[in-house]
XYZ file of C-alpha atoms in Angstrom:
589
model
C 0.002 0.021 0.002
C 2.707 2.361 0.935
C 4.650 1.646 -2.192
C 1.659 2.324 -4.356
C 1.000 5.547 -2.541
C 4.601 6.655 -2.835
C 4.413 6.061 -6.558
C 1.537 8.514 -6.885
C 3.018 11.261 -4.764
C 5.147 12.516 -7.604
C 4.027 15.942 -8.862
C 1.323 15.988 -11.523
C 0.374 18.751 -13.948
C -2.590 20.085 -12.020
C -2.507 23.393 -13.867
C -2.516 21.645 -17.183
C -5.501 19.476 -16.150
C -7.477 22.560 -15.151
C -6.634 24.308 -18.439
C -7.740 21.272 -20.456
C -11.018 21.157 -18.583
C -11.298 24.895 -19.352
C -11.030 24.169 -23.072
C -14.051 21.917 -22.844
C -15.979 24.610 -21.004
C -14.958 27.275 -23.494
C -16.664 25.349 -26.288
C -19.824 26.671 -24.677
C -18.428 30.045 -23.701
C -21.729 31.860 -24.268
C -23.469 29.665 -21.692
C -20.463 30.032 -19.380
C -20.641 33.846 -19.695
C -24.384 33.718 -18.836
C -23.613 31.517 -15.857
C -20.995 34.030 -14.737
C -23.507 36.872 -15.050
C -26.099 34.878 -13.068
C -23.528 34.045 -10.367
C -22.494 37.693 -9.974
C -26.108 38.852 -9.950
C -27.327 36.257 -7.501
C -24.469 36.879 -5.020
C -24.572 40.686 -5.231
C -28.310 40.679 -4.563
C -27.686 38.422 -1.533
C -24.958 40.783 -0.301
C -27.430 43.672 0.007
C -29.338 41.811 2.749
C -26.950 42.349 5.686
C -26.749 46.090 4.929
C -30.604 46.403 4.917
C -30.720 44.366 8.135
C -28.389 46.879 9.789
C -30.589 49.741 8.667
C -33.661 47.988 10.136
C -31.918 47.467 13.483
C -30.856 51.090 13.620
C -34.556 52.012 13.404
C -34.746 50.833 17.051
C -33.739 53.315 19.751
C -32.270 51.128 22.549
C -32.365 53.972 25.039
C -36.098 54.624 25.166
C -37.312 51.487 23.370
C -38.801 53.431 20.551
C -39.179 51.582 17.239
C -39.766 53.184 13.806
C -41.950 50.360 12.500
C -42.560 51.834 9.013
C -38.793 52.054 8.542
C -38.284 48.522 9.875
C -41.016 47.084 7.583
C -39.581 48.971 4.602
C -36.103 47.503 5.020
C -37.516 44.036 5.870
C -39.595 44.113 2.660
C -36.580 45.156 0.644
C -34.612 42.236 2.102
C -37.352 39.805 1.027
C -37.343 41.195 -2.525
C -33.523 41.084 -2.845
C -33.298 37.558 -1.375
C -36.209 36.340 -3.614
C -34.558 37.581 -6.816
C -31.211 36.138 -5.605
C -32.822 32.711 -5.115
C -34.475 32.824 -8.592
C -31.161 33.668 -10.230
C -29.454 30.933 -8.194
C -32.044 28.366 -9.386
C -31.568 29.342 -13.004
C -27.794 29.141 -12.516
C -28.083 25.594 -11.095
C -30.083 24.397 -14.076
C -27.761 26.115 -16.497
C -24.630 24.454 -14.924
C -26.256 21.073 -15.104
C -26.831 21.688 -18.798
C -23.239 22.852 -19.347
C -21.766 19.898 -17.431
C -23.867 17.514 -19.415
C -22.596 18.981 -22.652
C -18.999 18.835 -21.452
C -19.219 15.285 -20.173
C -20.905 14.182 -23.433
C -18.036 15.679 -25.434
C -15.363 14.331 -23.122
C -16.838 10.805 -23.193
C -17.117 11.024 -26.986
C -13.476 12.123 -27.252
C -12.325 9.238 -25.091
C -14.325 6.625 -26.968
C -13.288 8.020 -30.337
C -9.652 7.902 -29.231
C -10.100 4.356 -28.019
C -11.098 3.416 -31.564
C -7.827 4.910 -32.758
C -5.548 3.163 -30.269
C -3.434 0.268 -31.415
C -4.316 -3.254 -30.465
C -1.246 -3.318 -28.245
C -2.875 -0.863 -25.839
C -5.753 -3.258 -25.124
C -3.280 -6.141 -24.772
C -1.586 -4.298 -21.879
C -4.499 -2.554 -20.128
C -7.345 -4.138 -18.143
C -10.813 -3.738 -19.689
C -12.295 -2.857 -16.259
C -9.807 -0.013 -15.792
C -10.663 1.409 -19.231
C -14.384 1.198 -18.446
C -13.758 2.824 -15.057
C -12.195 5.845 -16.718
C -15.035 6.226 -19.234
C -17.772 5.890 -16.563
C -16.683 6.573 -12.982
C -13.917 9.099 -13.672
C -15.974 11.165 -16.144
C -18.977 11.056 -13.814
C -16.754 12.428 -11.049
C -15.758 15.319 -13.350
C -19.402 15.851 -14.196
C -20.360 16.248 -10.540
C -17.558 18.680 -9.930
C -18.434 20.837 -12.915
C -22.140 20.957 -12.008
C -21.659 21.792 -8.344
C -18.112 22.657 -7.310
C -17.433 25.150 -10.076
C -20.504 27.227 -9.097
C -19.435 27.010 -5.447
C -15.988 28.322 -6.223
C -17.343 31.240 -8.279
C -19.822 31.985 -5.482
C -17.050 31.913 -2.943
C -14.913 34.368 -4.901
C -17.732 36.862 -5.472
C -19.141 36.610 -1.940
C -15.758 36.891 -0.292
C -14.758 39.951 -2.288
C -18.125 41.585 -1.855
C -18.384 40.858 1.859
C -14.828 42.068 2.367
C -15.614 45.304 0.599
C -18.713 45.896 2.713
C -16.866 45.131 5.930
C -14.080 47.493 4.931
C -16.612 50.236 4.364
C -18.324 49.581 7.801
C -15.171 49.281 9.989
C -11.596 49.142 8.693
C -10.401 48.411 12.257
C -12.537 45.323 12.805
C -11.385 43.872 9.478
C -7.876 43.589 10.817
C -9.048 40.480 12.668
C -9.181 38.641 9.280
C -5.589 39.604 8.580
C -4.763 36.878 11.047
C -7.524 34.253 10.466
C -7.711 34.224 6.649
C -3.982 33.530 6.026
C -4.212 30.844 8.718
C -7.147 29.195 6.882
C -5.421 29.379 3.504
C -2.171 27.916 4.921
C -4.025 25.058 6.647
C -6.075 24.304 3.521
C -2.942 24.269 1.336
C -1.121 21.932 3.675
C -4.009 19.468 3.936
C -4.919 19.454 0.241
C -1.258 18.961 -0.649
C -1.366 15.756 1.284
C -4.770 14.607 0.004
C -4.143 15.123 -3.711
C -2.012 11.961 -4.189
C -4.511 10.038 -2.040
C -7.376 10.862 -4.401
C -5.176 9.877 -7.350
C -4.458 6.574 -5.609
C -8.149 6.080 -4.903
C -9.064 6.361 -8.630
C -6.256 3.920 -9.501
C -7.353 1.309 -6.935
C -10.993 1.533 -8.004
C -9.865 0.952 -11.643
C -7.835 -2.055 -10.571
C -10.794 -3.477 -8.641
C -13.101 -3.020 -11.648
C -10.555 -4.709 -13.904
C -10.246 -7.693 -11.531
C -14.070 -8.069 -11.223
C -14.482 -7.866 -15.034
C -11.802 -10.540 -15.542
C -13.261 -12.886 -12.942
C -16.825 -12.563 -14.294
C -15.604 -13.264 -17.866
C -13.717 -16.348 -16.607
C -16.453 -17.781 -14.359
C -16.503 -21.221 -16.055
C -12.733 -21.638 -15.794
C -12.790 -20.407 -12.244
C -15.425 -22.947 -11.182
C -13.867 -25.767 -13.172
C -10.648 -25.358 -11.227
C -12.431 -24.819 -7.837
C -10.836 -21.420 -7.401
C -13.835 -19.778 -5.748
C -12.214 -19.439 -2.312
C -8.895 -18.275 -3.708
C -10.642 -15.765 -5.950
C -12.694 -14.427 -3.019
C -9.463 -14.064 -1.032
C -7.828 -12.139 -3.867
C -10.937 -9.994 -4.309
C -10.905 -9.275 -0.549
C -7.366 -8.043 -0.851
C -8.124 -5.747 -3.823
C -11.363 -4.631 -2.180
C -9.483 -3.843 1.001
C -6.938 -1.780 -0.934
C -9.704 0.118 -2.745
C -11.696 0.765 0.438
C -8.552 1.775 2.352
C -7.561 4.178 -0.458
C -11.118 5.570 -0.527
C -11.119 5.892 3.271
C -7.774 7.633 3.518
C -8.675 10.091 0.783
C -12.047 10.923 2.321
C -10.701 10.951 5.884
C -7.950 13.432 5.234
C -10.139 15.394 2.859
C -12.824 15.772 5.549
C -10.280 17.361 7.963
C -10.217 20.513 5.938
C -13.796 21.598 6.634
C -13.806 21.322 10.477
C -10.362 22.895 10.754
C -11.319 25.932 8.631
C -14.689 26.121 10.330
C -12.972 26.406 13.744
C -10.833 29.325 12.513
C -13.879 31.028 11.075
C -15.785 30.673 14.330
C -12.737 32.060 16.104
C -12.850 35.114 13.834
C -16.590 35.544 14.597
C -15.851 35.489 18.337
C -13.155 38.173 17.962
C -15.503 40.312 15.884
C -18.173 40.120 18.593
C -15.719 41.062 21.341
C -14.056 43.942 19.611
C -17.357 45.127 18.095
C -18.848 45.397 21.621
C -15.879 47.427 22.744
C -16.289 49.843 19.804
C -20.003 50.185 20.622
C -19.346 50.917 24.235
C -16.848 53.613 23.233
C -19.494 55.105 20.907
C -17.523 54.391 17.716
C -20.037 51.988 16.137
C -23.840 51.639 16.051
C -25.662 48.381 16.844
C -26.895 48.123 13.261
C -23.383 48.488 11.886
C -22.088 45.784 14.232
C -24.987 43.521 13.217
C -24.263 44.100 9.471
C -20.551 43.513 10.031
C -21.168 40.191 11.818
C -23.547 39.055 9.019
C -20.945 40.043 6.403
C -18.276 38.243 8.381
C -20.413 35.097 8.207
C -20.778 35.588 4.471
C -17.060 36.200 4.257
C -15.964 33.151 6.270
C -18.857 30.807 5.341
C -17.919 30.470 1.674
C -14.289 29.982 2.664
C -15.413 27.134 4.886
C -17.599 25.661 2.129
C -14.746 25.983 -0.395
C -12.544 24.091 1.984
C -15.177 21.395 2.290
C -15.310 20.916 -1.513
C -11.516 20.909 -1.929
C -11.565 17.125 -1.460
C -14.165 16.812 -4.165
C -12.078 19.016 -6.462
C -9.040 16.908 -5.739
C -11.014 13.820 -6.677
C -12.273 15.483 -9.849
C -8.773 16.549 -10.883
C -7.396 13.082 -10.212
C -10.229 11.593 -12.287
C -9.682 14.143 -15.105
C -5.956 13.308 -15.094
C -6.731 9.619 -15.677
C -9.156 10.508 -18.497
C -6.638 12.838 -20.159
C -3.880 10.234 -19.770
C -6.008 7.874 -21.877
C -6.712 10.566 -24.441
C -2.965 11.265 -24.619
C -2.116 7.617 -25.305
C -0.341 7.495 -28.722
C -2.875 6.619 -31.419
C -2.213 4.008 -34.042
C 0.480 5.272 -36.407
C -1.169 7.436 -39.040
C -1.115 6.356 -42.667
C 1.572 7.962 -44.746
C 0.537 11.131 -46.571
C 1.105 9.430 -49.886
C -0.417 6.131 -48.827
C -2.280 4.386 -51.613
C -5.660 2.639 -51.465
C -5.276 -1.095 -51.994
C -7.736 -1.797 -54.732
C -8.448 -3.831 -56.644
C -6.909 -6.665 -54.551
C -5.585 -9.777 -56.248
C -4.422 -11.420 -53.031
C -0.739 -12.078 -53.637
C 0.941 -11.962 -50.199
C 4.714 -12.086 -49.594
C 6.727 -11.805 -46.350
C 10.385 -11.010 -46.862
C 12.879 -11.615 -44.050
C 10.336 -10.406 -41.408
C 11.512 -9.966 -37.856
C 9.163 -8.983 -35.029
C 8.879 -8.951 -31.233
C 6.244 -7.415 -28.942
C 9.138 -6.047 -26.867
C 12.731 -5.233 -27.892
C 14.007 -7.914 -25.535
C 11.906 -10.790 -26.839
C 11.916 -11.637 -30.575
C 9.057 -13.904 -31.602
C 9.506 -14.047 -35.410
C 12.926 -14.236 -36.999
C 13.789 -14.091 -40.687
C 10.327 -15.206 -41.798
C 9.806 -15.622 -45.568
C 6.432 -16.617 -47.023
C 4.533 -16.526 -50.267
C 0.790 -16.952 -50.489
C -0.224 -17.036 -54.120
C -3.606 -15.536 -55.167
C -6.564 -17.916 -54.644
C -4.557 -20.435 -52.640
C -5.368 -21.923 -49.255
C -2.315 -21.577 -47.012
C -2.367 -23.447 -43.715
C -0.105 -22.368 -40.896
C 0.653 -24.977 -38.247
C 3.146 -25.286 -35.383
C 3.416 -25.660 -31.617
C 1.998 -23.170 -29.198
C 4.052 -19.986 -29.040
C 5.614 -20.549 -32.433
C 4.258 -17.259 -33.773
C 1.171 -18.312 -35.766
C -1.267 -15.750 -34.334
C 1.508 -13.110 -34.323
C 1.753 -13.652 -38.029
C -1.955 -12.827 -38.445
C -1.454 -9.649 -36.356
C 1.253 -8.585 -38.798
C -0.783 -9.391 -41.879
C -3.643 -7.244 -40.584
C -1.119 -4.635 -39.478
C -2.332 -4.647 -35.939
C 1.422 -4.428 -35.270
C 4.216 -3.241 -37.567
C 7.251 -5.428 -38.301
C 10.608 -4.522 -36.787
C 12.522 -5.495 -39.890
C 11.703 -6.845 -43.302
C 8.644 -6.299 -45.471
C 5.109 -7.581 -45.912
C 3.807 -7.122 -49.457
C 0.297 -7.474 -50.838
C 0.116 -7.344 -54.596
C 3.756 -6.057 -54.576
C 2.737 -3.132 -52.343
C 4.431 -2.776 -48.950
C 1.538 -2.701 -46.484
C 3.202 0.265 -44.736
C 2.625 2.210 -47.934
C -1.141 1.502 -48.194
C -4.000 2.788 -46.022
C -4.914 0.539 -43.099
C -8.597 0.782 -43.950
C -8.134 -0.584 -47.438
C -5.750 -3.293 -46.169
C -8.130 -4.536 -43.511
C -11.113 -4.383 -45.849
C -9.258 -6.804 -48.064
C -9.486 -9.465 -45.311
C -12.398 -11.307 -43.806
C -11.450 -12.683 -40.449
C -12.690 -15.386 -38.019
C -10.877 -15.726 -34.714
C -10.785 -18.487 -32.176
C -12.279 -16.054 -29.650
C -15.686 -15.500 -31.246
C -17.441 -12.211 -30.756
C -21.082 -11.514 -31.286
C -22.873 -8.210 -30.579
C -26.195 -7.678 -28.864
C -28.655 -7.660 -31.776
C -30.464 -9.984 -34.085
C -28.908 -13.003 -35.855
C -29.321 -11.148 -39.127
C -27.476 -8.046 -37.824
C -24.563 -10.173 -36.524
C -24.079 -12.017 -39.808
C -24.447 -8.830 -41.875
C -22.146 -6.885 -39.449
C -19.329 -6.382 -41.978
C -21.431 -5.690 -45.047
C -23.719 -2.739 -45.073
C -26.982 -3.165 -46.992
C -26.775 -6.960 -47.030
C -30.047 -8.573 -48.035
C -31.765 -11.453 -46.252
C -31.052 -13.658 -49.272
C -27.297 -12.945 -49.013
C -27.352 -13.580 -45.260
C -29.306 -16.830 -45.699
C -26.846 -18.028 -48.374
C -23.925 -17.381 -46.087
C -25.664 -19.142 -43.176
C -26.400 -22.191 -45.393
C -22.780 -22.366 -46.452
C -21.696 -22.189 -42.823
C -24.106 -25.008 -41.917
C -25.980 -22.836 -39.438
C -29.153 -22.031 -41.414
C -31.201 -24.958 -40.118
C -30.330 -24.056 -36.560
C -31.297 -20.429 -37.085
C -34.707 -21.480 -38.530
C -35.375 -23.385 -35.289
C -34.862 -20.259 -33.178
C -38.058 -18.540 -31.856
C -37.853 -15.625 -34.375
C -35.433 -17.130 -36.845
C -33.074 -14.541 -38.214
C -34.827 -11.859 -36.116
C -33.899 -13.652 -32.892
C -32.110 -11.233 -30.583
C -28.784 -12.466 -29.210
C -27.753 -11.317 -25.760
C -24.446 -9.699 -24.960
C -21.614 -11.746 -26.562
C -24.207 -14.299 -27.712
C -24.468 -15.989 -24.350
C -27.853 -17.574 -25.201
C -26.353 -19.878 -27.845
C -23.575 -22.421 -27.653
C -19.912 -21.802 -28.379
C -20.000 -23.820 -31.522
C -23.035 -22.086 -32.864
C -21.394 -18.706 -32.143
C -18.431 -19.812 -34.164
C -20.592 -20.885 -37.081
C -22.315 -17.467 -37.027
C -18.914 -15.678 -37.160
C -17.904 -17.905 -40.073
C -21.090 -16.999 -41.863
C -20.291 -13.340 -41.262
C -16.847 -13.823 -42.873
C -18.398 -15.704 -45.825
C -20.824 -12.853 -46.436
C -18.082 -10.218 -46.502
C -16.903 -9.813 -50.055
C -13.180 -9.745 -49.273
C -10.473 -11.124 -51.546
C -8.555 -12.643 -48.637
C -9.673 -14.672 -45.607
C -8.024 -15.368 -42.265
C -9.175 -18.256 -40.043
C -7.469 -18.418 -36.648
C -8.532 -21.733 -35.073
C -11.937 -20.805 -36.451
C -13.431 -24.301 -36.240
C -12.013 -25.370 -32.931
C -15.465 -25.443 -31.296
C -17.350 -27.558 -33.880
C -17.360 -31.263 -34.400
C -15.094 -32.853 -37.010
C -17.921 -33.689 -39.507
C -19.297 -30.164 -39.438
C -15.789 -28.772 -39.740
C -15.175 -30.833 -42.866
C -18.457 -29.615 -44.345
C -17.524 -26.013 -43.653
C -14.100 -26.519 -45.244
C -15.710 -27.948 -48.375
C -18.235 -25.097 -48.581
C -15.524 -22.494 -48.013
C -13.382 -23.904 -50.796
C -16.259 -23.186 -53.181
C -17.183 -19.755 -51.704
C -13.531 -18.642 -51.389
C -12.516 -19.636 -54.920
C -9.949 -17.218 -56.329
C -9.447 -15.791 -52.809
C -6.292 -16.097 -50.716
C -6.999 -17.935 -47.470
C -4.852 -18.191 -44.379
C -5.861 -20.951 -41.927
C -4.228 -21.432 -38.517
C -5.083 -24.896 -37.176
C -4.098 -27.260 -34.451
C -6.061 -30.232 -35.779
C -3.949 -31.239 -38.733
C -6.751 -33.380 -40.174
C -8.580 -30.215 -41.227
C -5.848 -28.831 -43.422
C -4.728 -31.868 -45.393
C -6.235 -30.415 -48.600
C -4.431 -27.063 -48.247
C -2.499 -25.852 -51.310
C 0.426 -24.977 -49.066
C 1.193 -25.876 -45.430
C 3.684 -23.684 -43.573
C 5.241 -25.296 -40.491
C 6.275 -22.514 -38.068
C 8.597 -23.151 -35.141
C 10.462 -20.545 -33.004
C 9.302 -17.775 -35.385
C 10.646 -19.347 -38.579
C 9.205 -21.526 -41.314
C 11.023 -24.825 -40.833
C 9.051 -26.767 -43.475
C 6.582 -26.055 -46.251
C 4.721 -28.014 -48.871
C 1.586 -30.068 -49.298
C 0.413 -32.609 -46.706
C 1.745 -35.538 -48.723
C 5.069 -33.841 -49.376
C 5.558 -33.028 -45.713
C 4.615 -36.540 -44.620
C 7.158 -38.006 -47.043
C 9.888 -35.793 -45.564
C 9.219 -37.316 -42.110
C 10.361 -34.127 -40.397
C 8.731 -31.809 -37.859
C 5.260 -31.863 -39.459
C 5.411 -35.707 -39.635
C 6.179 -35.840 -35.936
C 3.294 -33.426 -35.119
C 0.886 -35.529 -37.224
C 1.930 -38.798 -35.585
C 1.597 -37.194 -32.147
C -2.039 -36.307 -32.878
C -3.170 -39.522 -34.541
C -0.961 -42.253 -33.112
């Protein structure tokens, strides 16, 4: 805990965070200006009240007990009018700030999500999904609350303090000397405490993000968790992370809550001193009762907002810490932009070549070394090899999710670094081992990659993928709504739907990464036969563990330790009795 806290005590760019929040506000500067006018108006009207109260009190003659009631009623009525208009303006201001904060948060959340779509795949490989979601939801909601409430409070504090100070200075310059001692003391105390709480609020946001990430991971892996009887161990780990999050939350709120009472004590001390010295001035005939009363009311208006501002400093620290996390995500380097002279890859023939490719996810660990490959147009190329040999990494490079460290990848004799990513990825249809379906109808999921697809086209793709008969048995057929990630159908059926989606997409190249691992062998063979017809004249890359499914491939590439150690047809590789032969015997004998 201490180590994590120490890590977050290093200075952060608080000023930069505030300025960036300001840029969002300034997009709606006209509403902000109106809010400023309303704030000034509301607080100035409220500042007239204590002065009118003093005039009403001075209508009483304490010596003979005579009261000028018409004068008292006049000033009392004026107070009601001023306070009423002040309240109306304050209400309008509150509604306006909610509107502004809603606009700002909408834009901020849109900026974050838009940037997420531009981030490289590597970012999502190294960051927890729960932490990303926490920044989009919890952190931005924290900023929203602060903009809607705290910003108005700070503006109110500034105007009220300046106005009350001016009025007190006009009433009695001598009494105001009391605040020359108490105000600096309040400011110093607030600065010291907030300096200690700022890193605590930053740590709180981080721990909550880690907790969300852990929960998301455990919920996604419930079947594996139960299969290995890890419930108790998972609960123990959750308790540890929950304890860290609660402790971080407690420490931030605990030390943040110290500010209010401490400043409140100093303000009450100043009120006591005003009462004592004001009484002495009255006894010496240097001040009237009404002036003392007005001065005390102004002193409350002067010290009250300072106290309230101190109370919301913890909320501001939390908002700034949350905004920092949001801006850190926005500042993450986006996927490398296409070259200015990048060409559009069309029409695509499907001739793919890898020349002396070298790649590693980190500089220290090289996964692919000196890889050379040629996939001729319209050929089915199978890629096999042991786990960790670099098969899926090869797909990541073909799709340009990652860029090679050395060497070249060519499509139709064009270096893929010289073509636009959009046109390159449109050239591929892709089915992964980890299937992904969206919440929506069966029709929408199959037609996901092809806008304007007709029901006839979707049905044809489903028939080819051997999933049409199953779809027809669903309650609403192709209009059946699948729940999040398709949890209301089996894993194998999900995979068939994603294969149908890939079949429907009119792409000249196809990538299958263990795409049939969740279907039975007979269905897999049927799919392979159907795909050979549908994918005629299209270049296909198939990654497979079950070697029986790729025996009819035009070319089999055997990858081991990031290099192609053998290549040829199934019969050719079996005759060589090399690495592929040993893999085949290990599976079937």
